[in-house]
Amino acid sequence: MRYFDPHIHMMSRTTDDYENMAAAGVAAVVEPAFWQGQPRTQLGTFIDYFDALVGWERFRASQFGIRHFCTIGLNPKEANNVELAEGVMKLLPRYLQKDGVVGVGEIGFDDMSSAEERFFAEQLELAKTLELPALVHTPHRDKVRGTERTLALVKEVGIREELVVVDHLNEQTLPLVMDTGCWRGHSVYPFTKMSEERMVALLQQYGTERILVNSAADWGRSDPLKVPKTGQAMLAAGFSEEQIEQVLFLNPIEYYAQSGRISLDDVAPPAIDQTQLWEDNSVLRGQTPVVR
Amino acid sequence: MSTTAVADHVEQLLAVIAAQATPDALHWLDEARLSLKSAEAIERLAVHSAVARRRMGTVRLQSADAIALGPGVPSLEIRGWEIGDAARVVLALELCLAQPENSVVIASGQFRVGDESERAALVGALSLFPEPRRLKPVALEAGRTNSLRLFSALALDNPYPCQFYEEHEFNQLVLKALFAGLGIERLVGLRERSNPELSRMCESYVRERLDADRSVPVDIWLALAPHCTAQGNALLLRYLGDGDPRHRYYAALAMAPRTEQYPEFGRALFDQAARETDERVRDTLNELVGRHACLVG
């Protein structure tokens, strides 16, 4: 069984996690740009972070046979330092051109301030102009109101709704998004957000169309194996393997393929092992092979 | 490097690209090259470079001759480059030709804004740029990466380090390649740049691995042998008979040039050839023993 985790902050995870994810069948991930626990104060730290998302982290994942894609954006928790945020906005177009950058994100509301709204709207515009998916974080506090304001902003900006995934949904907010063309993201996360069992109940109630499931694993108490575990829960609840593969592997690929930067072929088992590439004269000796 | 030489490199790369690119890809490349003649060319280069792989495809160059870099300098092997990376290099070189006073700014700027594959393409092609020596800070920074993808672009099949690195810089590159598990047979100019300090570093690393009961890189002998101490000689003789045929292979290759200085090497190679069970190692030993006439008396 192959899995795809479309929202996971691998930069905060260890290589043990990569090993366990690979063993559990996670073939690929999308890592959205986010904050790092406390707000950044310098433009340079954003540059270095974005560079690491398209550089070092992608390589680190490849060492475990996992394809790593990312989204780049200004997250809501760092949108309230307006001068810094304006500087970050100027960086985005350059990064959004890069291979493997499959969308704008993660953007949205946190405190629902006017500064957050400004930069949320600007980035939805950017996604609209560049025809890129937009990964939207709904707030954890006053979630229903935040989701309503999110959907209203999506309509106001006029971005094609299928390009937008509204994430961190629950029993109250999923029905709101079902009325739109937006994709529906759910984060299965211990103690907060969604659980596997509740996710299964939602799938039974609403079906699998345009549903995404992720672990949103980060530096908090979270579990990078929640996508495979949701698969197990779905199996136990009577879903077929085809349905599980649809939700937990094909759906995220279909969603992000709208970027033109990822396809099913890209997520096939690791393409080239360098020990074979060079005609039996292996590049590496005894260490981890470079796989692409 | 003269602008004529750089222009020749561009022509050679364009010919190789044209042999394999689709019409759409070639059209994109032509438009990109044209756009670099107008204003904000450096910014345009950054965008073209970012999208080059998607526009050109990911086929690898085949049947491409190595690019000659001048008398006494190893050539640059480009066979195996991705066509998109070749296009990136063409665009950067052409911009340098258009703005020769800015070539260092252009190359180092491209490194700064490139993602890892863009950086790897640039680093692999540093020898082709005008005034390549002035790009050493770019090479050294690339060398500080832990990403094997970028580090390999610097260390393997790349004549830049052996041409421009100081001895201590070159030695650190070799040792890091060994640490990273890369095959140093592909580290260009290893024999020519070998030195006593490098041999000492390798001997020390072998001892460290043995103390930790960990595997020794099978090809470390290529870097260790040229200027090694008596302890190094003892290691070579020991690993010529190691259970791993790869150790036997590389120890033999490393010992062969030293048989005049150390006749016991010649005897050891001869004896090993007689009892060698691995076909590839045996063929190699027979060739080396035949080539070096210092045999057992």
PDB file of N, CA and C in Angstrom, chain B residues 31-91:
ATOM      1  N   GLU B  31      14.422  31.260 -27.303  1.00  0.00           N
ATOM      2  CA  GLU B  31      13.757  32.455 -26.761  1.00  0.00           C
ATOM      3  C   GLU B  31      14.459  32.918 -25.492  1.00  0.00           C
ATOM      4  N   ALA B  32      14.850  31.961 -24.664  1.00  0.00           N
ATOM      5  CA  ALA B  32      15.524  32.321 -23.406  1.00  0.00           C
ATOM      6  C   ALA B  32      16.846  33.021 -23.694  1.00  0.00           C
ATOM      7  N   ARG B  33      17.589  32.481 -24.659  1.00  0.00           N
ATOM      8  CA  ARG B  33      18.880  33.082 -25.000  1.00  0.00           C
ATOM      9  C   ARG B  33      18.688  34.497 -25.525  1.00  0.00           C
ATOM     10  N   LEU B  34      17.662  34.673 -26.325  1.00  0.00           N
ATOM     11  CA  LEU B  34      17.383  35.990 -26.892  1.00  0.00           C
ATOM     12  C   LEU B  34      17.034  36.985 -25.792  1.00  0.00           C
ATOM     13  N   SER B  35      16.280  36.521 -24.818  1.00  0.00           N
ATOM     14  CA  SER B  35      15.797  37.428 -23.773  1.00  0.00           C
ATOM     15  C   SER B  35      16.938  37.932 -22.910  1.00  0.00           C
ATOM     16  N   LEU B  36      18.069  37.215 -22.911  1.00  0.00           N
ATOM     17  CA  LEU B  36      19.192  37.652 -22.083  1.00  0.00           C
ATOM     18  C   LEU B  36      19.935  38.837 -22.704  1.00  0.00           C
ATOM     19  N   LYS B  37      19.540  39.218 -23.900  1.00  0.00           N
ATOM     20  CA  LYS B  37      20.190  40.364 -24.524  1.00  0.00           C
ATOM     21  C   LYS B  37      19.522  41.667 -24.107  1.00  0.00           C
ATOM     22  N   SER B  38      18.383  41.548 -23.396  1.00  0.00           N
ATOM     23  CA  SER B  38      17.675  42.784 -23.040  1.00  0.00           C
ATOM     24  C   SER B  38      17.900  43.108 -21.568  1.00  0.00           C
ATOM     25  N   ALA B  39      17.165  44.097 -21.101  1.00  0.00           N
ATOM     26  CA  ALA B  39      17.362  44.586 -19.736  1.00  0.00           C
ATOM     27  C   ALA B  39      16.988  43.521 -18.706  1.00  0.00           C
ATOM     28  N   GLU B  40      17.506  43.696 -17.469  1.00  0.00           N
ATOM     29  CA  GLU B  40      17.214  42.783 -16.357  1.00  0.00           C
ATOM     30  C   GLU B  40      17.584  41.343 -16.706  1.00  0.00           C
ATOM     31  N   ALA B  41      18.690  41.205 -17.449  1.00  0.00           N
ATOM     32  CA  ALA B  41      19.079  39.871 -17.913  1.00  0.00           C
ATOM     33  C   ALA B  41      19.387  38.936 -16.746  1.00  0.00           C
ATOM     34  N   ILE B  42      20.000  39.454 -15.692  1.00  0.00           N
ATOM     35  CA  ILE B  42      20.359  38.597 -14.564  1.00  0.00           C
ATOM     36  C   ILE B  42      19.092  38.019 -13.900  1.00  0.00           C
ATOM     37  N   GLU B  43      18.063  38.859 -13.780  1.00  0.00           N
ATOM     38  CA  GLU B  43      16.808  38.362 -13.204  1.00  0.00           C
ATOM     39  C   GLU B  43      16.158  37.335 -14.120  1.00  0.00           C
ATOM     40  N   ARG B  44      16.247  37.592 -15.437  1.00  0.00           N
ATOM     41  CA  ARG B  44      15.668  36.646 -16.386  1.00  0.00           C
ATOM     42  C   ARG B  44      16.409  35.314 -16.343  1.00  0.00           C
ATOM     43  N   LEU B  45      17.717  35.388 -16.193  1.00  0.00           N
ATOM     44  CA  LEU B  45      18.515  34.161 -16.106  1.00  0.00           C
ATOM     45  C   LEU B  45      18.022  33.310 -14.940  1.00  0.00           C
ATOM     46  N   ALA B  46      17.735  33.953 -13.805  1.00  0.00           N
ATOM     47  CA  ALA B  46      17.272  33.219 -12.627  1.00  0.00           C
ATOM     48  C   ALA B  46      15.963  32.474 -12.922  1.00  0.00           C
ATOM     49  N   VAL B  47      15.058  33.137 -13.615  1.00  0.00           N
ATOM     50  CA  VAL B  47      13.769  32.499 -13.922  1.00  0.00           C
ATOM     51  C   VAL B  47      13.964  31.361 -14.936  1.00  0.00           C
ATOM     52  N   HIS B  48      14.722  31.647 -16.004  1.00  0.00           N
ATOM     53  CA  HIS B  48      14.948  30.606 -17.017  1.00  0.00           C
ATOM     54  C   HIS B  48      15.607  29.382 -16.394  1.00  0.00           C
ATOM     55  N   SER B  49      16.581  29.634 -15.534  1.00  0.00           N
ATOM     56  CA  SER B  49      17.288  28.528 -14.887  1.00  0.00           C
ATOM     57  C   SER B  49      16.326  27.702 -14.030  1.00  0.00           C
ATOM     58  N   ALA B  50      15.428  28.397 -13.319  1.00  0.00           N
ATOM     59  CA  ALA B  50      14.488  27.689 -12.438  1.00  0.00           C
ATOM     60  C   ALA B  50      13.593  26.739 -13.226  1.00  0.00           C
ATOM     61  N   VAL B  51      13.163  27.168 -14.424  1.00  0.00           N
ATOM     62  CA  VAL B  51      12.190  26.357 -15.169  1.00  0.00           C
ATOM     63  C   VAL B  51      12.840  25.457 -16.217  1.00  0.00           C
ATOM     64  N   ALA B  52      14.165  25.514 -16.340  1.00  0.00           N
ATOM     65  CA  ALA B  52      14.850  24.841 -17.458  1.00  0.00           C
ATOM     66  C   ALA B  52      14.592  23.337 -17.519  1.00  0.00           C
ATOM     67  N   ARG B  53      14.573  22.697 -16.356  1.00  0.00           N
ATOM     68  CA  ARG B  53      14.361  21.244 -16.386  1.00  0.00           C
ATOM     69  C   ARG B  53      12.974  20.906 -16.908  1.00  0.00           C
ATOM     70  N   ARG B  54      12.004  21.717 -16.535  1.00  0.00           N
ATOM     71  CA  ARG B  54      10.633  21.450 -16.962  1.00  0.00           C
ATOM     72  C   ARG B  54      10.492  21.733 -18.463  1.00  0.00           C
ATOM     73  N   ARG B  55      11.220  22.718 -18.977  1.00  0.00           N
ATOM     74  CA  ARG B  55      11.089  23.080 -20.390  1.00  0.00           C
ATOM     75  C   ARG B  55      11.911  22.172 -21.299  1.00  0.00           C
ATOM     76  N   MET B  56      13.056  21.712 -20.796  1.00  0.00           N
ATOM     77  CA  MET B  56      13.964  20.951 -21.661  1.00  0.00           C
ATOM     78  C   MET B  56      13.766  19.440 -21.531  1.00  0.00           C
ATOM     79  N   GLY B  57      13.132  18.998 -20.475  1.00  0.00           N
ATOM     80  CA  GLY B  57      13.046  17.566 -20.241  1.00  0.00           C
ATOM     81  C   GLY B  57      14.220  17.095 -19.407  1.00  0.00           C
ATOM     82  N   THR B  58      14.241  15.797 -19.109  1.00  0.00           N
ATOM     83  CA  THR B  58      15.266  15.300 -18.198  1.00  0.00           C
ATOM     84  C   THR B  58      16.158  14.235 -18.849  1.00  0.00           C
ATOM     85  N   VAL B  59      16.138  14.178 -20.182  1.00  0.00           N
ATOM     86  CA  VAL B  59      16.993  13.202 -20.861  1.00  0.00           C
ATOM     87  C   VAL B  59      18.456  13.567 -20.603  1.00  0.00           C
ATOM     88  N   ARG B  60      19.291  12.540 -20.537  1.00  0.00           N
ATOM     89  CA  ARG B  60      20.719  12.795 -20.288  1.00  0.00           C
ATOM     90  C   ARG B  60      21.476  12.859 -21.611  1.00  0.00           C
ATOM     91  N   LEU B  61      22.506  13.677 -21.624  1.00  0.00           N
ATOM     92  CA  LEU B  61      23.324  13.800 -22.831  1.00  0.00           C
ATOM     93  C   LEU B  61      24.030  12.481 -23.083  1.00  0.00           C
ATOM     94  N   GLN B  62      23.968  12.047 -24.341  1.00  0.00           N
ATOM     95  CA  GLN B  62      24.662  10.808 -24.717  1.00  0.00           C
ATOM     96  C   GLN B  62      25.677  11.153 -25.787  1.00  0.00           C
ATOM     97  N   SER B  63      26.622  10.287 -25.958  1.00  0.00           N
ATOM     98  CA  SER B  63      27.599  10.449 -27.041  1.00  0.00           C
ATOM     99  C   SER B  63      28.156  11.856 -27.139  1.00  0.00           C
ATOM    100  N   ALA B  64      28.340  12.494 -25.997  1.00  0.00           N
ATOM    101  CA  ALA B  64      28.886  13.852 -26.038  1.00  0.00           C
ATOM    102  C   ALA B  64      30.370  13.797 -25.727  1.00  0.00           C
ATOM    103  N   ASP B  65      31.173  14.427 -26.557  1.00  0.00           N
ATOM    104  CA  ASP B  65      32.605  14.481 -26.272  1.00  0.00           C
ATOM    105  C   ASP B  65      32.847  15.336 -25.044  1.00  0.00           C
ATOM    106  N   ALA B  66      33.914  15.005 -24.346  1.00  0.00           N
ATOM    107  CA  ALA B  66      34.320  15.842 -23.219  1.00  0.00           C
ATOM    108  C   ALA B  66      34.754  17.202 -23.755  1.00  0.00           C
ATOM    109  N   ILE B  67      34.605  18.228 -22.925  1.00  0.00           N
ATOM    110  CA  ILE B  67      34.991  19.583 -23.335  1.00  0.00           C
ATOM    111  C   ILE B  67      36.450  19.817 -22.950  1.00  0.00           C
ATOM    112  N   ALA B  68      37.260  20.114 -23.961  1.00  0.00           N
ATOM    113  CA  ALA B  68      38.685  20.344 -23.697  1.00  0.00           C
ATOM    114  C   ALA B  68      38.870  21.695 -23.022  1.00  0.00           C
ATOM    115  N   LEU B  69      39.756  21.721 -22.024  1.00  0.00           N
ATOM    116  CA  LEU B  69      39.947  22.950 -21.256  1.00  0.00           C
ATOM    117  C   LEU B  69      41.339  23.536 -21.432  1.00  0.00           C
ATOM    118  N   GLY B  70      42.134  22.932 -22.268  1.00  0.00           N
ATOM    119  CA  GLY B  70      43.460  23.502 -22.486  1.00  0.00           C
ATOM    120  C   GLY B  70      44.537  22.468 -22.263  1.00  0.00           C
ATOM    121  N   PRO B  71      45.744  22.758 -22.727  1.00  0.00           N
ATOM    122  CA  PRO B  71      46.830  21.777 -22.614  1.00  0.00           C
ATOM    123  C   PRO B  71      47.172  21.502 -21.155  1.00  0.00           C
ATOM    124  N   GLY B  72      47.344  20.232 -20.845  1.00  0.00           N
ATOM    125  CA  GLY B  72      47.737  19.844 -19.497  1.00  0.00           C
ATOM    126  C   GLY B  72      46.610  19.869 -18.482  1.00  0.00           C
ATOM    127  N   VAL B  73      45.414  20.242 -18.914  1.00  0.00           N
ATOM    128  CA  VAL B  73      44.271  20.311 -17.983  1.00  0.00           C
ATOM    129  C   VAL B  73      43.297  19.190 -18.330  1.00  0.00           C
ATOM    130  N   PRO B  74      42.805  18.455 -17.322  1.00  0.00           N
ATOM    131  CA  PRO B  74      41.832  17.400 -17.649  1.00  0.00           C
ATOM    132  C   PRO B  74      40.595  17.992 -18.308  1.00  0.00           C
ATOM    133  N   SER B  75      39.994  17.235 -19.215  1.00  0.00           N
ATOM    134  CA  SER B  75      38.769  17.693 -19.876  1.00  0.00           C
ATOM    135  C   SER B  75      37.587  17.587 -18.935  1.00  0.00           C
ATOM    136  N   LEU B  76      36.490  18.258 -19.312  1.00  0.00           N
ATOM    137  CA  LEU B  76      35.254  18.189 -18.545  1.00  0.00           C
ATOM    138  C   LEU B  76      34.320  17.198 -19.217  1.00  0.00           C
ATOM    139  N   GLU B  77      34.025  16.113 -18.531  1.00  0.00           N
ATOM    140  CA  GLU B  77      33.111  15.101 -19.053  1.00  0.00           C
ATOM    141  C   GLU B  77      31.684  15.616 -18.911  1.00  0.00           C
ATOM    142  N   ILE B  78      30.937  15.706 -20.021  1.00  0.00           N
ATOM    143  CA  ILE B  78      29.546  16.180 -19.933  1.00  0.00           C
ATOM    144  C   ILE B  78      28.537  15.091 -20.258  1.00  0.00           C
ATOM    145  N   ARG B  79      29.046  13.932 -20.688  1.00  0.00           N
ATOM    146  CA  ARG B  79      28.132  12.813 -20.949  1.00  0.00           C
ATOM    147  C   ARG B  79      27.484  12.441 -19.619  1.00  0.00           C
ATOM    148  N   GLY B  80      26.158  12.331 -19.617  1.00  0.00           N
ATOM    149  CA  GLY B  80      25.468  12.054 -18.358  1.00  0.00           C
ATOM    150  C   GLY B  80      24.831  13.289 -17.744  1.00  0.00           C
ATOM    151  N   TRP B  81      25.220  14.468 -18.207  1.00  0.00           N
ATOM    152  CA  TRP B  81      24.529  15.679 -17.751  1.00  0.00           C
ATOM    153  C   TRP B  81      23.088  15.604 -18.201  1.00  0.00           C
ATOM    154  N   GLU B  82      22.188  16.151 -17.408  1.00  0.00           N
ATOM    155  CA  GLU B  82      20.808  16.297 -17.852  1.00  0.00           C
ATOM    156  C   GLU B  82      20.750  17.450 -18.850  1.00  0.00           C
ATOM    157  N   ILE B  83      19.863  17.299 -19.850  1.00  0.00           N
ATOM    158  CA  ILE B  83      19.799  18.316 -20.900  1.00  0.00           C
ATOM    159  C   ILE B  83      19.375  19.678 -20.337  1.00  0.00           C
ATOM    160  N   GLY B  84      18.527  19.673 -19.320  1.00  0.00           N
ATOM    161  CA  GLY B  84      18.105  20.927 -18.691  1.00  0.00           C
ATOM    162  C   GLY B  84      19.273  21.615 -18.009  1.00  0.00           C
ATOM    163  N   ASP B  85      20.133  20.841 -17.396  1.00  0.00           N
ATOM    164  CA  ASP B  85      21.315  21.415 -16.742  1.00  0.00           C
ATOM    165  C   ASP B  85      22.274  21.986 -17.781  1.00  0.00           C
ATOM    166  N   ALA B  86      22.408  21.292 -18.912  1.00  0.00           N
ATOM    167  CA  ALA B  86      23.267  21.818 -19.986  1.00  0.00           C
ATOM    168  C   ALA B  86      22.719  23.159 -20.467  1.00  0.00           C
ATOM    169  N   ALA B  87      21.392  23.255 -20.559  1.00  0.00           N
ATOM    170  CA  ALA B  87      20.776  24.514 -20.976  1.00  0.00           C
ATOM    171  C   ALA B  87      21.037  25.617 -19.961  1.00  0.00           C
ATOM    172  N   ARG B  88      20.951  25.266 -18.684  1.00  0.00           N
ATOM    173  CA  ARG B  88      21.247  26.254 -17.629  1.00  0.00           C
ATOM    174  C   ARG B  88      22.648  26.803 -17.781  1.00  0.00           C
ATOM    175  N   VAL B  89      23.577  25.896 -18.065  1.00  0.00           N
ATOM    176  CA  VAL B  89      24.978  26.313 -18.188  1.00  0.00           C
ATOM    177  C   VAL B  89      25.150  27.212 -19.419  1.00  0.00           C
ATOM    178  N   VAL B  90      24.526  26.833 -20.532  1.00  0.00           N
ATOM    179  CA  VAL B  90      24.603  27.661 -21.753  1.00  0.00           C
ATOM    180  C   VAL B  90      24.125  29.080 -21.464  1.00  0.00           C
ATOM    181  N   LEU B  91      22.987  29.193 -20.792  1.00  0.00           N
ATOM    182  CA  LEU B  91      22.413  30.520 -20.536  1.00  0.00           C
ATOM    183  C   LEU B  91      23.336  31.348 -19.637  1.00  0.00           C
TER     184      LEU B  91
END
